[in-house]
PDB file of C-alpha atoms in Angstrom:
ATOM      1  CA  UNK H 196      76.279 -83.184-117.802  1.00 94.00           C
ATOM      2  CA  UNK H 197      76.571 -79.841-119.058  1.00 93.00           C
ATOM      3  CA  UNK H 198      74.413 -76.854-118.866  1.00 90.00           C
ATOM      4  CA  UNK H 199      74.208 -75.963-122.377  1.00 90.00           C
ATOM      5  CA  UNK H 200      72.619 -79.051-123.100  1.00 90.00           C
ATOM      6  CA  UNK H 201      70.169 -77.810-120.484  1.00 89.00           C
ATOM      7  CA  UNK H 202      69.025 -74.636-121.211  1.00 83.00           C
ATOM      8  CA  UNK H 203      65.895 -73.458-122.001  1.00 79.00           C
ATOM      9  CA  UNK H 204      65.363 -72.096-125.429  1.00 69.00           C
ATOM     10  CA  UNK H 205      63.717 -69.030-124.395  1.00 71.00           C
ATOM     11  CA  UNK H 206      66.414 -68.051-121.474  1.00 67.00           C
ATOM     12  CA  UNK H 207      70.226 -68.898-121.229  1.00 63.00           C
ATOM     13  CA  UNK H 208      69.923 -68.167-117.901  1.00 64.00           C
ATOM     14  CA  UNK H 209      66.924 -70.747-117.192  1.00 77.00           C
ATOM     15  CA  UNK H 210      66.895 -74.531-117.027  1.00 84.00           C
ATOM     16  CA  UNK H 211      64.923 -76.617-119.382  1.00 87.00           C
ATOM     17  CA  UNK H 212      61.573 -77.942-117.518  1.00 89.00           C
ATOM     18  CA  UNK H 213      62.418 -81.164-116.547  1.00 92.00           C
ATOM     19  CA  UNK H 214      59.038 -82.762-118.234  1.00 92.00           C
ATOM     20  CA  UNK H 215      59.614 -84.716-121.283  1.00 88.00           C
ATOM     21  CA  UNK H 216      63.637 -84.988-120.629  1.00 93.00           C
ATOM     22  CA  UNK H 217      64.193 -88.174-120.074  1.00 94.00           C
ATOM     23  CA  UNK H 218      68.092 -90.269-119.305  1.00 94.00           C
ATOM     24  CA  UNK H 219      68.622 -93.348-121.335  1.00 92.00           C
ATOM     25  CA  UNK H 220      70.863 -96.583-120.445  1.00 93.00           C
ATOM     26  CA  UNK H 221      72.487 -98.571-122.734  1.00 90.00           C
ATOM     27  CA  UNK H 222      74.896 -99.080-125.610  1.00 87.00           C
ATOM     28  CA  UNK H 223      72.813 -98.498-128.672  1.00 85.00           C
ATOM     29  CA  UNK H 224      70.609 -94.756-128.289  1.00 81.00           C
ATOM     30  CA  UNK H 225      68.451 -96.290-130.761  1.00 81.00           C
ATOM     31  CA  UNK H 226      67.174 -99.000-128.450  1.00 87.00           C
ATOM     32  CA  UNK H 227      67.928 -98.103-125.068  1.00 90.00           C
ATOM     33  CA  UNK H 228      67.760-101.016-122.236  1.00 92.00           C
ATOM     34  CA  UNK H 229      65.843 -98.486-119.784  1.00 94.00           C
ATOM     35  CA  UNK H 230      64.420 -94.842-119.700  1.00 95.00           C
ATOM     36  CA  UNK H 231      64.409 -92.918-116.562  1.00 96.00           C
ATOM     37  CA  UNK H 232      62.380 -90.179-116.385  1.00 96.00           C
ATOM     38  CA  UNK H 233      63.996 -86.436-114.504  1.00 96.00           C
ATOM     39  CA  UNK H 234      62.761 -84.670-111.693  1.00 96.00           C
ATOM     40  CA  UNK H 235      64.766 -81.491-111.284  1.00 95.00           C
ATOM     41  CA  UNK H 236      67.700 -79.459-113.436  1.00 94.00           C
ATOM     42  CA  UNK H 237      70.203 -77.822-111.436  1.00 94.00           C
ATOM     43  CA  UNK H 238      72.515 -75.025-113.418  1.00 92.00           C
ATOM     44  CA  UNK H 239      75.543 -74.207-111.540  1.00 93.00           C
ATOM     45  CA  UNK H 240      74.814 -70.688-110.514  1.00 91.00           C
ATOM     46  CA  UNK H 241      77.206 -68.965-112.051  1.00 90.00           C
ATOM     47  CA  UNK H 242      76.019 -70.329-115.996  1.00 88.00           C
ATOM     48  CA  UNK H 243      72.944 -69.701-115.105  1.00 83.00           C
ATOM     49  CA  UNK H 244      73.872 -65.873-114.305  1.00 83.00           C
ATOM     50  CA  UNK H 245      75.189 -66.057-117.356  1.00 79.00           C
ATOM     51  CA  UNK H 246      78.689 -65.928-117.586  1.00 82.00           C
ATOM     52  CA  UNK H 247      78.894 -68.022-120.389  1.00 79.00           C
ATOM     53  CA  UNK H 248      81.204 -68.717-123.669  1.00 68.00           C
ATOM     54  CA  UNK H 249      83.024 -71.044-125.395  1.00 54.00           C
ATOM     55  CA  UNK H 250      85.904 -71.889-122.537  1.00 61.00           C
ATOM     56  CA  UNK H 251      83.669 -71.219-119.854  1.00 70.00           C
ATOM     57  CA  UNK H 252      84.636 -73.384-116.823  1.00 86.00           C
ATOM     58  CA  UNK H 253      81.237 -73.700-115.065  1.00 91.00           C
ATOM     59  CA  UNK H 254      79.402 -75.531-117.837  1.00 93.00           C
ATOM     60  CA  UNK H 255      78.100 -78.020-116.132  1.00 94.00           C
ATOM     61  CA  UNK H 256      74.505 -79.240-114.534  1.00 94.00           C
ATOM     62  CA  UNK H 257      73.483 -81.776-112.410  1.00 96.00           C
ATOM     63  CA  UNK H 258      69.800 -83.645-112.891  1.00 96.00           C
ATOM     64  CA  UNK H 259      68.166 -85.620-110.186  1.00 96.00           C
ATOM     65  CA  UNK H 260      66.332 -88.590-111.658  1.00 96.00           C
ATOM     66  CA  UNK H 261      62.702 -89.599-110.506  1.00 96.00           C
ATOM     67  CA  UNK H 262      63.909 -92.891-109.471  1.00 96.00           C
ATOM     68  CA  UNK H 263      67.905 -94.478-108.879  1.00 94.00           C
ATOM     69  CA  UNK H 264      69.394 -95.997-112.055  1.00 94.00           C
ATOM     70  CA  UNK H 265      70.528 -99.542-110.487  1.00 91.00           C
ATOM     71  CA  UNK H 266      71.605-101.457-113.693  1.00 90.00           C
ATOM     72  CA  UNK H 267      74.560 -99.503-113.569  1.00 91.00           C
ATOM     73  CA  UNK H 268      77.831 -99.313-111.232  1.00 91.00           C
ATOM     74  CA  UNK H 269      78.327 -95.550-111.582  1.00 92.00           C
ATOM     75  CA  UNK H 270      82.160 -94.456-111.636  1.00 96.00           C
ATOM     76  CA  UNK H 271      83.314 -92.214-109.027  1.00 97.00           C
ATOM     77  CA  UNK H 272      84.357 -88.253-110.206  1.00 97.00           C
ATOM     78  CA  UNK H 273      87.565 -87.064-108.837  1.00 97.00           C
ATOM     79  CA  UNK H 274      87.406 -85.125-106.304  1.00 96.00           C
ATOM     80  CA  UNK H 275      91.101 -83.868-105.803  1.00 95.00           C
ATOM     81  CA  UNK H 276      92.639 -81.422-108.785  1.00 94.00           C
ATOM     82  CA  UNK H 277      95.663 -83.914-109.189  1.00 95.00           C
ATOM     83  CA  UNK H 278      95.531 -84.897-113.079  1.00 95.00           C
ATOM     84  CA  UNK H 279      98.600 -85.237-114.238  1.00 92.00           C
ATOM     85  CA  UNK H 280      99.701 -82.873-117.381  1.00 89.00           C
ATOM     86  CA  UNK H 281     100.374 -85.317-120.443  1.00 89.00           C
ATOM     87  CA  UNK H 282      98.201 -88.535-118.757  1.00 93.00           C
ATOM     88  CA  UNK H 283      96.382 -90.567-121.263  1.00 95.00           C
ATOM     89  CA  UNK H 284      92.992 -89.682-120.925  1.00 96.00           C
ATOM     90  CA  UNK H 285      89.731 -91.299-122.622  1.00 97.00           C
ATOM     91  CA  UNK H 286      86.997 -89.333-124.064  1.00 95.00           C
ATOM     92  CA  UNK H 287      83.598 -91.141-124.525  1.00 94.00           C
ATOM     93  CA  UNK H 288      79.982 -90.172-125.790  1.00 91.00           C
ATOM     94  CA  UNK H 289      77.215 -90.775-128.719  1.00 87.00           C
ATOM     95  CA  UNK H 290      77.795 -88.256-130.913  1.00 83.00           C
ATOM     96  CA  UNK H 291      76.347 -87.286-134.180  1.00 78.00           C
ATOM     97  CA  UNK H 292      78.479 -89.695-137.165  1.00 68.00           C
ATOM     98  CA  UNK H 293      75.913 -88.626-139.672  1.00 65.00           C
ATOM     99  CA  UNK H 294      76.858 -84.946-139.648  1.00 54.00           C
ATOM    100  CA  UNK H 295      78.743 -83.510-142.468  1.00 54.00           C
ATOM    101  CA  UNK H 296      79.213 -79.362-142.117  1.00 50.00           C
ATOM    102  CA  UNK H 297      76.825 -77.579-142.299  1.00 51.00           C
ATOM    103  CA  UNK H 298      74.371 -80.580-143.474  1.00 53.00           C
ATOM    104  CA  UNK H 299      71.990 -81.318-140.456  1.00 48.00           C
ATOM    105  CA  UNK H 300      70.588 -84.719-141.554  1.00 52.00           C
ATOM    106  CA  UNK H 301      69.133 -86.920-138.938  1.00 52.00           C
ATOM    107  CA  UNK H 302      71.042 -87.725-135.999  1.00 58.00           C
ATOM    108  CA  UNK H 303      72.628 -91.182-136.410  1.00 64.00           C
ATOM    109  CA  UNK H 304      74.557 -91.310-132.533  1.00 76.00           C
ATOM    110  CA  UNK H 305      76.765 -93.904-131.901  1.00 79.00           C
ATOM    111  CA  UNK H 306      78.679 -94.646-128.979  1.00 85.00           C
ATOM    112  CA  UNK H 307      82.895 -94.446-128.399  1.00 88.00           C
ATOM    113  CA  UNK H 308      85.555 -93.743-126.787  1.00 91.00           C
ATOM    114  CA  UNK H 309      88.922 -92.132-127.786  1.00 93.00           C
ATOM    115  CA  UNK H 310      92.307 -91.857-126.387  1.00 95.00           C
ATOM    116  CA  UNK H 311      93.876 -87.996-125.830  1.00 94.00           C
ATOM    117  CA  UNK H 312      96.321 -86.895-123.604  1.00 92.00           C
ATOM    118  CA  UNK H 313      95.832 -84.415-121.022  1.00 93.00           C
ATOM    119  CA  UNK H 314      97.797 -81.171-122.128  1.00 89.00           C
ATOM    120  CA  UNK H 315      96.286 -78.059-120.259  1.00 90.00           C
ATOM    121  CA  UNK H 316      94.830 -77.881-116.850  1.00 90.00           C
ATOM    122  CA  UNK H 317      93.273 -74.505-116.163  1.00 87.00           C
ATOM    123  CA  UNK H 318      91.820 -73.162-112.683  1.00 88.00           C
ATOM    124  CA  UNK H 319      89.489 -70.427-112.445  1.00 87.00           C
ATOM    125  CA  UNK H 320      87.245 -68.265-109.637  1.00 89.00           C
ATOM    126  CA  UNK H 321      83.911 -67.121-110.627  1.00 90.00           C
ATOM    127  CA  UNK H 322      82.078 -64.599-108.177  1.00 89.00           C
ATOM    128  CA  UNK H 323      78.207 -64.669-108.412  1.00 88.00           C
ATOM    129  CA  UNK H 324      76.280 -61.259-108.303  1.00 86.00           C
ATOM    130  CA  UNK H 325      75.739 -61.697-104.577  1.00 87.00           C
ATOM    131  CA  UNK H 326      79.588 -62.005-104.090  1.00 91.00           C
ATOM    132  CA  UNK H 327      79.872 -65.748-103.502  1.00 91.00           C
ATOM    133  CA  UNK H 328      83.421 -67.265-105.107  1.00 93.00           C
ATOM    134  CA  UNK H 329      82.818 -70.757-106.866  1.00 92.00           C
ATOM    135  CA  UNK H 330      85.794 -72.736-107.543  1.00 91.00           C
ATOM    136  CA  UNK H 331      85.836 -73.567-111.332  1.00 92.00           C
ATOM    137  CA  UNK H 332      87.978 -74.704-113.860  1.00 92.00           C
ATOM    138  CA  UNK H 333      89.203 -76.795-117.337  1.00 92.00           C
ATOM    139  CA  UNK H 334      90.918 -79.618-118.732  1.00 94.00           C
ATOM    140  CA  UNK H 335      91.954 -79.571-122.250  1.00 91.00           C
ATOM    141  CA  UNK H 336      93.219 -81.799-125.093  1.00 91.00           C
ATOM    142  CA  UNK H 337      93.824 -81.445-129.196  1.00 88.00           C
ATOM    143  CA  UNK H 338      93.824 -83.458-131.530  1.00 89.00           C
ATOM    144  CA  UNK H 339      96.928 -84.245-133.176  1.00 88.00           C
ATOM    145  CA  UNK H 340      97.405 -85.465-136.553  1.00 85.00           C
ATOM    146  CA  UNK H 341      99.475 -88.137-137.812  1.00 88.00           C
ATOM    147  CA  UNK H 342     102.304 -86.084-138.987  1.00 84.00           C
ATOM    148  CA  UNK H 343     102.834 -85.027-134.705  1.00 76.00           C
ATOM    149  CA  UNK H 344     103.892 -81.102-136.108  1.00 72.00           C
ATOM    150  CA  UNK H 345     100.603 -79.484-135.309  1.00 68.00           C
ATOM    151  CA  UNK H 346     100.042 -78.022-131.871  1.00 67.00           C
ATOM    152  CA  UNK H 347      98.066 -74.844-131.403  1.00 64.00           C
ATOM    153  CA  UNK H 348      97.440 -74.654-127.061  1.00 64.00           C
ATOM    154  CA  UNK H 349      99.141 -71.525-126.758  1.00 57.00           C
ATOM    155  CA  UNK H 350      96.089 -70.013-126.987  1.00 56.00           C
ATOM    156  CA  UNK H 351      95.913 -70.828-123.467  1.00 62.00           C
ATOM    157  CA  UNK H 352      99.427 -69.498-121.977  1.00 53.00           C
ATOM    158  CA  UNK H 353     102.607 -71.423-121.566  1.00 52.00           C
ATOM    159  CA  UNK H 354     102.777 -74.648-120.899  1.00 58.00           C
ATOM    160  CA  UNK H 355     104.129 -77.949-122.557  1.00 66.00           C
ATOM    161  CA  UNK H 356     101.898 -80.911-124.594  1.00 72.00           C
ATOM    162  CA  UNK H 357     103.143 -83.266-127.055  1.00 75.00           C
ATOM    163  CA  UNK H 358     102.547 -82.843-130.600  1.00 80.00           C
ATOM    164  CA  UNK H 359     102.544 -86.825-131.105  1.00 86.00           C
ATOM    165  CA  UNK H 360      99.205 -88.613-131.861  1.00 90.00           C
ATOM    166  CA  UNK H 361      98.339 -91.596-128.574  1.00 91.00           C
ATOM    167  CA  UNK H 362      97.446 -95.163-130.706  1.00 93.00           C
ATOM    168  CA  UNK H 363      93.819 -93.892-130.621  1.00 93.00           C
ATOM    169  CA  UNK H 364      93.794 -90.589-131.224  1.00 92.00           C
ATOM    170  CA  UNK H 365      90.719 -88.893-131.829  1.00 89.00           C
ATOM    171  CA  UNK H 366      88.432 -85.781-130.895  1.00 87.00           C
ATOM    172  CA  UNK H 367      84.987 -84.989-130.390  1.00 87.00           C
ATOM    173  CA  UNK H 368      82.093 -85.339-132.915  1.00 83.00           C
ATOM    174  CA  UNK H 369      78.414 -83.290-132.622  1.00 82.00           C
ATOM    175  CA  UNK H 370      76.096 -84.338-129.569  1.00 85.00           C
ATOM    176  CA  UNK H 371      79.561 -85.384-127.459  1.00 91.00           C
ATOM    177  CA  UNK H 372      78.337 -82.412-125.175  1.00 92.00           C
ATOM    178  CA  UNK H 373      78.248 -83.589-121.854  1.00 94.00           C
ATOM    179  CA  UNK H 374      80.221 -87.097-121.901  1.00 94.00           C
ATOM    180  CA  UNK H 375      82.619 -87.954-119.807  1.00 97.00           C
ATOM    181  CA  UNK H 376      86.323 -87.558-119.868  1.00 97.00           C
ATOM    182  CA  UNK H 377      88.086 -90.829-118.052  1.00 98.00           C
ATOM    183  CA  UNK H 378      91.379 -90.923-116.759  1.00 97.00           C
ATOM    184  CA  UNK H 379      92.862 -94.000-113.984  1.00 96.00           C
ATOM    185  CA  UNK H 380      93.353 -91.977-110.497  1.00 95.00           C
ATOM    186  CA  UNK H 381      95.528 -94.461-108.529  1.00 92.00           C
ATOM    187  CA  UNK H 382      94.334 -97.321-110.950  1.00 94.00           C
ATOM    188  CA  UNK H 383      90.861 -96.768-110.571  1.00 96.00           C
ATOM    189  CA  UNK H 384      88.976 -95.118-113.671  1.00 97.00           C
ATOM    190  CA  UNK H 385      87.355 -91.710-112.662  1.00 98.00           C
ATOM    191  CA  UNK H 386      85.554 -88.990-114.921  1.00 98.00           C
ATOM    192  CA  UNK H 387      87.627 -86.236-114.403  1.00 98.00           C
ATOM    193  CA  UNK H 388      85.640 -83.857-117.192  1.00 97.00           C
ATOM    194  CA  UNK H 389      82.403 -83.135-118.946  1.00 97.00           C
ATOM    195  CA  UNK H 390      82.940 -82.033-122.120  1.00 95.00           C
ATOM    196  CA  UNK H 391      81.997 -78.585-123.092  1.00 93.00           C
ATOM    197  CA  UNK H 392      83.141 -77.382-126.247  1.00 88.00           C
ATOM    198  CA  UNK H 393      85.371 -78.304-129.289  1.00 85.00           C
ATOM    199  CA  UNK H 394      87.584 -75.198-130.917  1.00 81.00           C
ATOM    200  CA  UNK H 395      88.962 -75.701-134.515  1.00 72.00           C
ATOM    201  CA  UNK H 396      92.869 -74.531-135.123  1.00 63.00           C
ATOM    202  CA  UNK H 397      91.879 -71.589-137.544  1.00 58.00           C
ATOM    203  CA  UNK H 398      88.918 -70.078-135.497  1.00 49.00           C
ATOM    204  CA  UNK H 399      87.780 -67.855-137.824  1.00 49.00           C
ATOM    205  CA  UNK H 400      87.798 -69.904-141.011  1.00 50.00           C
ATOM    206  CA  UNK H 401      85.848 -72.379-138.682  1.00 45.00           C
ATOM    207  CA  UNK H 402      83.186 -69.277-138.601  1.00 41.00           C
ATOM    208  CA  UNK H 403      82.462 -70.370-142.187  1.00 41.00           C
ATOM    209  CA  UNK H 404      83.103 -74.246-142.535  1.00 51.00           C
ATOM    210  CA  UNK H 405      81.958 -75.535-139.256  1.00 52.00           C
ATOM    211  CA  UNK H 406      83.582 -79.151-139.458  1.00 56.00           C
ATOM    212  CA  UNK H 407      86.750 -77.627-138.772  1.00 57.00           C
ATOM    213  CA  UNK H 408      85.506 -77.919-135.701  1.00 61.00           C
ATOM    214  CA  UNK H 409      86.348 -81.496-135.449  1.00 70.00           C
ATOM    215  CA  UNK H 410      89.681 -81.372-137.489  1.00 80.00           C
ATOM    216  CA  UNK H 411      93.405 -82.130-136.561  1.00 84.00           C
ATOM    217  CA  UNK H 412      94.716 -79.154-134.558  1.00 82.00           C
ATOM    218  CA  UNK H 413      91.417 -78.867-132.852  1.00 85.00           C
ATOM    219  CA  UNK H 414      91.124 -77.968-129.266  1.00 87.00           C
ATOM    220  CA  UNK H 415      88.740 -79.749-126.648  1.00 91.00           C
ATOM    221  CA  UNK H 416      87.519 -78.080-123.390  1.00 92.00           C
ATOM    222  CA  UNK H 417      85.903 -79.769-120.659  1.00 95.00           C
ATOM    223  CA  UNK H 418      84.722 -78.824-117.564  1.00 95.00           C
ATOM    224  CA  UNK H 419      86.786 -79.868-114.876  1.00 96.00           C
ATOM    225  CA  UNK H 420      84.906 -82.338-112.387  1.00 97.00           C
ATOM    226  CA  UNK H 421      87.417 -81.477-109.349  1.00 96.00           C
ATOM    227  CA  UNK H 422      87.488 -78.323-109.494  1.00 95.00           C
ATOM    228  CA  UNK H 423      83.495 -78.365-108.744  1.00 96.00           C
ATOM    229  CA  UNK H 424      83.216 -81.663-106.468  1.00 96.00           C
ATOM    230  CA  UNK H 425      81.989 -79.461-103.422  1.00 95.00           C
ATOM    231  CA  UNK H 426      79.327 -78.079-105.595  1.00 95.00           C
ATOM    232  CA  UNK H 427      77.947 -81.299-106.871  1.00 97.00           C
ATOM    233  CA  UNK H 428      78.215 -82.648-102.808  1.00 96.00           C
ATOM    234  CA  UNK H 429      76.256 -79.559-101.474  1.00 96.00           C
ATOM    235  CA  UNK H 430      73.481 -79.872-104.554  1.00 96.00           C
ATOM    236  CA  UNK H 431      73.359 -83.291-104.191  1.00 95.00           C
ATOM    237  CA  UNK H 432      73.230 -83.531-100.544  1.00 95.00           C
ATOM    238  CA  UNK H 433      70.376 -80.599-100.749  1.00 94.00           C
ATOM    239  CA  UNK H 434      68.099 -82.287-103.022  1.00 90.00           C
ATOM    240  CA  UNK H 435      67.927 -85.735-101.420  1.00 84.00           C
TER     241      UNK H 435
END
């Protein structure tokens, strides 16, 4: 997942105590087939330095669970930064469908997937205070409307994406943080992202109207899974 969705209230820089979080299975979050229970929260070191902001590239956290999910056939991350620039690319999560603005009524999550393409790949190095150089980096998509004249990436430098809407376009929605981004690696699906933020077109009218947010033009950033593969090996190979 991601490790804004993991921080504690009180610190940035410190994990939530895993007591009381708890990992759900299922299709409806309302009724949940099974509830595992987590034992540790891991920050990537860098985040939880805090070098942190909206197109940070090291949002992301791993949690060990208590006890192996088995009801599920987990799919494999990539591993190898070889996403291809303008691949179709599925977006899934249970966001928040109830949310309107600025109106925080009571979560109603629902699960989905969407179809994007994949128009920006972005590599970055971090260097922690004690000097150590973490590998890092994005993926990122918008969400274009109908009309296919709308295209606002150059925000991050030159490249090309098409302006043209996929079948099933779509973007993220509140509470997506942390879902997976698919995308078929040699036919077989992988999660090549966990997504981080959402950025609307006109950032600072956004300031004021926050479902722009979630509007046509808007800009999705996810952490890129590849890019911190050796990472999630070593911490996961650690805390066995």
């Amino acid at each position: 997942t991601v490790g804004h969705n993991l921080n504690d209230l009180n610190s940035d820089s410190t994990s939530a105590p895993p007591e009381g979080i708890t990992v759900q299975t299922g299709s409806d979050a309302q009724q949940p087939k099974k509830v595992y229970t987590v034992d540790k929260v891991v920050l990537h070191p860098t985040w939880q330095e805090g070098q942190q902001d909206d197109m940070t590239s090291n949002d992301i956290c791993l949690l060990k669970l208590k006890e192996p999910i088995t009801e599920i056939v987990p799919t494999p991350i990539m591993t190898k930064k070889t996403e291809l620039l303008n691949a179709t690319v599925w977006p899934a999560g249970f966001g928040d469908y109830n949310r309107k603005g600025s109106d925080y009524r009571p979560m109603r999550p629902k699960r989905h997937a969407i179809e994007n393409r994949l128009d920006r790949k972005v590599s970055i190095t971090l260097t922690t205070q004690t000097g150590t150089d973490f590998d890092t980096g994005l993926l990122v998509t918008d969400f274009d409307p109908p009309s296919g004249d709308l295209n606002y990436l150059n925000i991050l430098g030159e490249g090309s994406s098409d302006a043209q809407p996929t079948e099933y376009e779509g973007t993220s929605v509140p509470g997506d943080s942390g879902g997976p981004l698919y995308i078929k690696d040699e036919g077989e699906w992988k999660v090549c992202g966990v997504l981080s933020a959402t950025q609307a077109m006109d950032f600072e009218e956004s300031l004021f109207d926050s479902k722009l947010h979630f509007s046509y033009g808007a800009i999705t950033f996810y952490t890129r899974v590849a890019s911190h593969s050796q990472w999630i090996q070593e911490t996961i190979s650690e805390n066995q």
